[in-house]
PDB file of C-alpha atoms in Angstrom:
ATOM      1  CA  MET A   1    -105.537 -31.869 -18.928  1.00 80.00           C
ATOM      2  CA  LYS A   2    -108.308 -34.337 -19.714  1.00 87.00           C
ATOM      3  CA  THR A   3    -107.533 -37.587 -21.500  1.00 91.00           C
ATOM      4  CA  ALA A   4    -108.390 -38.250 -25.023  1.00 90.00           C
ATOM      5  CA  GLN A   5    -111.274 -40.598 -23.982  1.00 91.00           C
ATOM      6  CA  GLU A   6    -112.548 -37.829 -21.800  1.00 91.00           C
ATOM      7  CA  TYR A   7    -112.694 -35.323 -24.688  1.00 88.00           C
ATOM      8  CA  PHE A   8    -114.157 -38.110 -27.047  1.00 90.00           C
ATOM      9  CA  ASP A   9    -116.919 -38.935 -24.708  1.00 88.00           C
ATOM     10  CA  GLU A  10    -117.664 -35.186 -24.106  1.00 88.00           C
ATOM     11  CA  TYR A  11    -117.628 -34.511 -27.940  1.00 87.00           C
ATOM     12  CA  ALA A  12    -120.065 -37.404 -28.586  1.00 85.00           C
ATOM     13  CA  VAL A  13    -122.668 -35.847 -26.709  1.00 84.00           C
ATOM     14  CA  SER A  14    -123.433 -33.441 -29.182  1.00 86.00           C
ATOM     15  CA  HIS A  15    -122.727 -35.911 -32.223  1.00 89.00           C
ATOM     16  CA  GLN A  16    -125.320 -38.773 -31.598  1.00 85.00           C
ATOM     17  CA  ASN A  17    -127.269 -38.215 -34.737  1.00 90.00           C
ATOM     18  CA  GLU A  18    -126.372 -40.298 -37.496  1.00 92.00           C
ATOM     19  CA  THR A  19    -126.762 -37.733 -40.237  1.00 94.00           C
ATOM     20  CA  ASN A  20    -124.729 -35.172 -38.249  1.00 91.00           C
ATOM     21  CA  GLN A  21    -121.966 -37.829 -37.554  1.00 91.00           C
ATOM     22  CA  THR A  22    -121.702 -38.301 -41.639  1.00 93.00           C
ATOM     23  CA  ILE A  23    -121.701 -34.506 -42.086  1.00 94.00           C
ATOM     24  CA  HIS A  24    -118.682 -34.365 -39.460  1.00 94.00           C
ATOM     25  CA  TYR A  25    -116.988 -37.206 -41.212  1.00 94.00           C
ATOM     26  CA  ILE A  26    -116.733 -35.007 -44.582  1.00 95.00           C
ATOM     27  CA  CYS A  27    -116.688 -31.487 -43.106  1.00 95.00           C
ATOM     28  CA  VAL A  28    -114.326 -31.636 -40.114  1.00 95.00           C
ATOM     29  CA  PRO A  29    -111.400 -33.133 -42.258  1.00 96.00           C
ATOM     30  CA  LEU A  30    -112.385 -30.292 -45.005  1.00 97.00           C
ATOM     31  CA  ILE A  31    -112.250 -27.732 -42.425  1.00 96.00           C
ATOM     32  CA  PHE A  32    -108.814 -28.937 -41.062  1.00 95.00           C
ATOM     33  CA  PHE A  33    -107.565 -29.136 -44.602  1.00 97.00           C
ATOM     34  CA  SER A  34    -108.773 -25.488 -45.426  1.00 97.00           C
ATOM     35  CA  VAL A  35    -107.153 -24.222 -42.371  1.00 95.00           C
ATOM     36  CA  ILE A  36    -103.683 -25.598 -43.389  1.00 95.00           C
ATOM     37  CA  GLY A  37    -104.252 -24.050 -46.796  1.00 95.00           C
ATOM     38  CA  LEU A  38    -105.275 -20.809 -45.282  1.00 95.00           C
ATOM     39  CA  LEU A  39    -102.207 -20.703 -43.023  1.00 93.00           C
ATOM     40  CA  MET A  40    -100.147 -21.601 -46.044  1.00 90.00           C
ATOM     41  CA  SER A  41    -101.571 -18.529 -47.986  1.00 90.00           C
ATOM     42  CA  ILE A  42    -100.086 -15.995 -45.260  1.00 85.00           C
ATOM     43  CA  PRO A  43     -97.087 -14.478 -46.814  1.00 74.00           C
ATOM     44  CA  THR A  44     -93.753 -15.405 -44.982  1.00 70.00           C
ATOM     45  CA  THR A  45     -91.842 -12.257 -45.602  1.00 63.00           C
ATOM     46  CA  PHE A  46     -92.181 -11.417 -42.035  1.00 56.00           C
ATOM     47  CA  LEU A  47     -90.197 -14.502 -41.319  1.00 54.00           C
ATOM     48  CA  LYS A  48     -87.546 -14.006 -43.859  1.00 57.00           C
ATOM     49  CA  ASN A  49     -87.030 -10.312 -42.933  1.00 53.00           C
ATOM     50  CA  LYS A  50     -87.236 -10.514 -39.193  1.00 58.00           C
ATOM     51  CA  PHE A  51     -85.371 -13.477 -38.586  1.00 57.00           C
ATOM     52  CA  GLY A  52     -83.365 -14.038 -41.701  1.00 57.00           C
ATOM     53  CA  LEU A  53     -84.628 -17.373 -42.137  1.00 55.00           C
ATOM     54  CA  TYR A  54     -84.086 -19.622 -45.195  1.00 55.00           C
ATOM     55  CA  ASN A  55     -85.657 -22.846 -44.353  1.00 56.00           C
ATOM     56  CA  PRO A  56     -88.740 -23.797 -46.540  1.00 55.00           C
ATOM     57  CA  LEU A  57     -90.341 -25.531 -43.813  1.00 56.00           C
ATOM     58  CA  LEU A  58     -89.976 -22.714 -41.420  1.00 59.00           C
ATOM     59  CA  GLU A  59     -91.024 -20.285 -43.838  1.00 66.00           C
ATOM     60  CA  ASN A  60     -94.444 -21.750 -43.722  1.00 78.00           C
ATOM     61  CA  TRP A  61     -97.094 -20.717 -41.423  1.00 84.00           C
ATOM     62  CA  ALA A  62     -98.998 -24.069 -41.644  1.00 88.00           C
ATOM     63  CA  VAL A  63     -95.853 -25.766 -40.390  1.00 84.00           C
ATOM     64  CA  ILE A  64     -95.098 -23.498 -37.698  1.00 84.00           C
ATOM     65  CA  VAL A  65     -98.751 -23.441 -36.277  1.00 90.00           C
ATOM     66  CA  THR A  66     -99.117 -27.215 -36.643  1.00 91.00           C
ATOM     67  CA  LEU A  67     -95.821 -27.760 -34.543  1.00 89.00           C
ATOM     68  CA  PHE A  68     -97.593 -26.019 -31.769  1.00 91.00           C
ATOM     69  CA  ILE A  69    -100.910 -28.129 -31.871  1.00 93.00           C
ATOM     70  CA  SER A  70     -98.898 -31.246 -32.288  1.00 94.00           C
ATOM     71  CA  VAL A  71     -97.819 -30.709 -28.785  1.00 94.00           C
ATOM     72  CA  PHE A  72    -101.576 -30.772 -27.709  1.00 94.00           C
ATOM     73  CA  TYR A  73    -101.703 -34.139 -29.561  1.00 95.00           C
ATOM     74  CA  LEU A  74     -98.688 -35.446 -27.959  1.00 96.00           C
ATOM     75  CA  ARG A  75    -100.132 -34.837 -24.507  1.00 95.00           C
ATOM     76  CA  LEU A  76    -103.058 -36.878 -25.362  1.00 95.00           C
ATOM     77  CA  GLY A  77    -100.760 -39.830 -26.630  1.00 95.00           C
ATOM     78  CA  PHE A  78     -98.152 -40.767 -28.910  1.00 96.00           C
ATOM     79  CA  TRP A  79    -100.565 -42.719 -31.231  1.00 95.00           C
ATOM     80  CA  TYR A  80    -102.968 -39.829 -31.407  1.00 95.00           C
ATOM     81  CA  PHE A  81     -99.879 -37.532 -32.119  1.00 96.00           C
ATOM     82  CA  SER A  82     -98.879 -40.177 -34.930  1.00 96.00           C
ATOM     83  CA  LYS A  83    -102.319 -40.222 -36.588  1.00 96.00           C
ATOM     84  CA  MET A  84    -102.619 -36.298 -36.406  1.00 95.00           C
ATOM     85  CA  LEU A  85     -98.936 -35.792 -37.807  1.00 95.00           C
ATOM     86  CA  PHE A  86     -99.784 -37.946 -40.538  1.00 95.00           C
ATOM     87  CA  VAL A  87    -102.998 -36.122 -41.424  1.00 95.00           C
ATOM     88  CA  ILE A  88    -101.206 -32.825 -40.996  1.00 94.00           C
ATOM     89  CA  LEU A  89     -98.552 -33.814 -43.515  1.00 93.00           C
ATOM     90  CA  LEU A  90    -101.068 -34.981 -46.002  1.00 95.00           C
ATOM     91  CA  CYS A  91    -103.027 -31.684 -45.541  1.00 95.00           C
ATOM     92  CA  ILE A  92     -99.545 -29.683 -46.207  1.00 91.00           C
ATOM     93  CA  ILE A  93     -98.699 -31.861 -49.333  1.00 92.00           C
ATOM     94  CA  GLY A  94    -102.245 -31.554 -50.884  1.00 94.00           C
ATOM     95  CA  ASN A  95    -102.401 -27.847 -50.240  1.00 93.00           C
ATOM     96  CA  PHE A  96     -98.807 -27.544 -51.584  1.00 90.00           C
ATOM     97  CA  TRP A  97    -100.066 -29.265 -54.785  1.00 93.00           C
ATOM     98  CA  ILE A  98    -103.021 -26.902 -55.118  1.00 94.00           C
ATOM     99  CA  SER A  99    -100.834 -23.949 -54.697  1.00 89.00           C
ATOM    100  CA  ASN A 100     -98.494 -25.062 -57.534  1.00 89.00           C
ATOM    101  CA  ASN A 101    -101.758 -25.481 -59.793  1.00 91.00           C
ATOM    102  CA  ALA A 102    -104.246 -22.860 -58.377  1.00 94.00           C
ATOM    103  CA  ASN A 103    -104.803 -20.179 -55.808  1.00 94.00           C
ATOM    104  CA  VAL A 104    -104.880 -21.889 -52.474  1.00 93.00           C
ATOM    105  CA  PHE A 105    -106.199 -18.939 -50.656  1.00 96.00           C
ATOM    106  CA  TYR A 106    -109.503 -18.895 -52.775  1.00 97.00           C
ATOM    107  CA  ILE A 107    -109.888 -22.645 -52.718  1.00 97.00           C
ATOM    108  CA  SER A 108    -109.454 -23.033 -49.031  1.00 97.00           C
ATOM    109  CA  ILE A 109    -111.544 -20.025 -48.215  1.00 98.00           C
ATOM    110  CA  THR A 110    -114.417 -21.642 -50.292  1.00 98.00           C
ATOM    111  CA  ILE A 111    -113.940 -25.073 -48.676  1.00 97.00           C
ATOM    112  CA  PHE A 112    -113.906 -23.452 -45.300  1.00 97.00           C
ATOM    113  CA  VAL A 113    -117.247 -21.455 -45.628  1.00 97.00           C
ATOM    114  CA  LEU A 114    -118.946 -24.510 -47.230  1.00 98.00           C
ATOM    115  CA  ALA A 115    -117.844 -26.865 -44.754  1.00 96.00           C
ATOM    116  CA  TRP A 116    -118.801 -24.771 -41.934  1.00 94.00           C
ATOM    117  CA  ILE A 117    -122.210 -24.398 -43.397  1.00 96.00           C
ATOM    118  CA  GLY A 118    -122.473 -28.189 -43.305  1.00 95.00           C
ATOM    119  CA  GLN A 119    -121.331 -28.305 -39.854  1.00 93.00           C
ATOM    120  CA  PHE A 120    -123.869 -25.963 -38.623  1.00 92.00           C
ATOM    121  CA  TYR A 121    -126.585 -27.938 -40.686  1.00 95.00           C
ATOM    122  CA  GLY A 122    -125.459 -30.959 -39.108  1.00 93.00           C
ATOM    123  CA  HIS A 123    -125.918 -29.573 -35.618  1.00 90.00           C
ATOM    124  CA  LYS A 124    -129.186 -28.142 -36.606  1.00 91.00           C
ATOM    125  CA  ILE A 125    -130.336 -31.604 -37.492  1.00 90.00           C
ATOM    126  CA  GLU A 126    -128.547 -32.793 -33.976  1.00 87.00           C
ATOM    127  CA  GLY A 127    -130.291 -30.056 -32.081  1.00 86.00           C
ATOM    128  CA  ALA A 128    -127.182 -29.299 -30.208  1.00 81.00           C
ATOM    129  CA  LYS A 129    -124.686 -26.510 -30.313  1.00 79.00           C
ATOM    130  CA  PRO A 130    -121.312 -27.270 -31.642  1.00 77.00           C
ATOM    131  CA  SER A 131    -118.878 -28.533 -28.944  1.00 76.00           C
ATOM    132  CA  PHE A 132    -116.283 -25.877 -29.627  1.00 76.00           C
ATOM    133  CA  LEU A 133    -118.834 -23.119 -28.509  1.00 66.00           C
ATOM    134  CA  LYS A 134    -118.192 -24.529 -24.999  1.00 68.00           C
ATOM    135  CA  ASP A 135    -114.407 -25.309 -25.188  1.00 64.00           C
ATOM    136  CA  LEU A 136    -111.949 -24.125 -28.297  1.00 77.00           C
ATOM    137  CA  GLU A 137    -109.836 -27.370 -27.674  1.00 84.00           C
ATOM    138  CA  PHE A 138    -112.709 -29.219 -29.297  1.00 84.00           C
ATOM    139  CA  LEU A 139    -111.649 -27.612 -32.656  1.00 87.00           C
ATOM    140  CA  LEU A 140    -108.654 -29.808 -32.208  1.00 91.00           C
ATOM    141  CA  ILE A 141    -110.371 -32.820 -30.974  1.00 92.00           C
ATOM    142  CA  GLY A 142    -112.924 -32.862 -33.996  1.00 91.00           C
ATOM    143  CA  PRO A 143    -110.400 -34.135 -36.511  1.00 93.00           C
ATOM    144  CA  LEU A 144    -109.002 -36.562 -34.078  1.00 93.00           C
ATOM    145  CA  TRP A 145    -112.527 -37.822 -33.266  1.00 91.00           C
ATOM    146  CA  VAL A 146    -113.373 -38.613 -36.895  1.00 93.00           C
ATOM    147  CA  ILE A 147    -110.118 -40.462 -37.342  1.00 93.00           C
ATOM    148  CA  GLU A 148    -111.238 -42.639 -34.387  1.00 92.00           C
ATOM    149  CA  LYS A 149    -114.670 -43.139 -35.345  1.00 88.00           C
ATOM    150  CA  LEU A 150    -113.817 -44.002 -39.045  1.00 87.00           C
ATOM    151  CA  GLY A 151    -110.972 -46.355 -37.757  1.00 83.00           C
ATOM    152  CA  LYS A 152    -113.547 -48.390 -35.590  1.00 78.00           C
ATOM    153  CA  LYS A 153    -115.780 -48.759 -38.638  1.00 64.00           C
TER     154      LYS A 153
END
């Protein structure tokens, strides 16, 4: 497995343009947030019926999926894991709040589509293909790259 720095260096190659970076600072967190919302929209009746679970955390697909992706971040390093865990928790809390006040599925799908339009526009400006077309792991590196870049500013 590559180190976090190797991922960041490779990711940065197609993210040199200042406008593209700014678009990524906005759109990558929105995409991550919306994916959590979409996962939270998946009915959990399968989990309840199949396994007889009654744990609110385990009856949420977002929690289950993020437990798996957290292993990826933990393999990169404890502090990367800690930062992403904080982001994941904020996303779950934010989407939970939305689900109590509106339809989280429709809001998430709207955010997801608009943010991806922004991403592809940014890459058009950059003149480079998105990194995830080369390696799907970059879909997980993007949010961490944004955190690290904004943390340095």
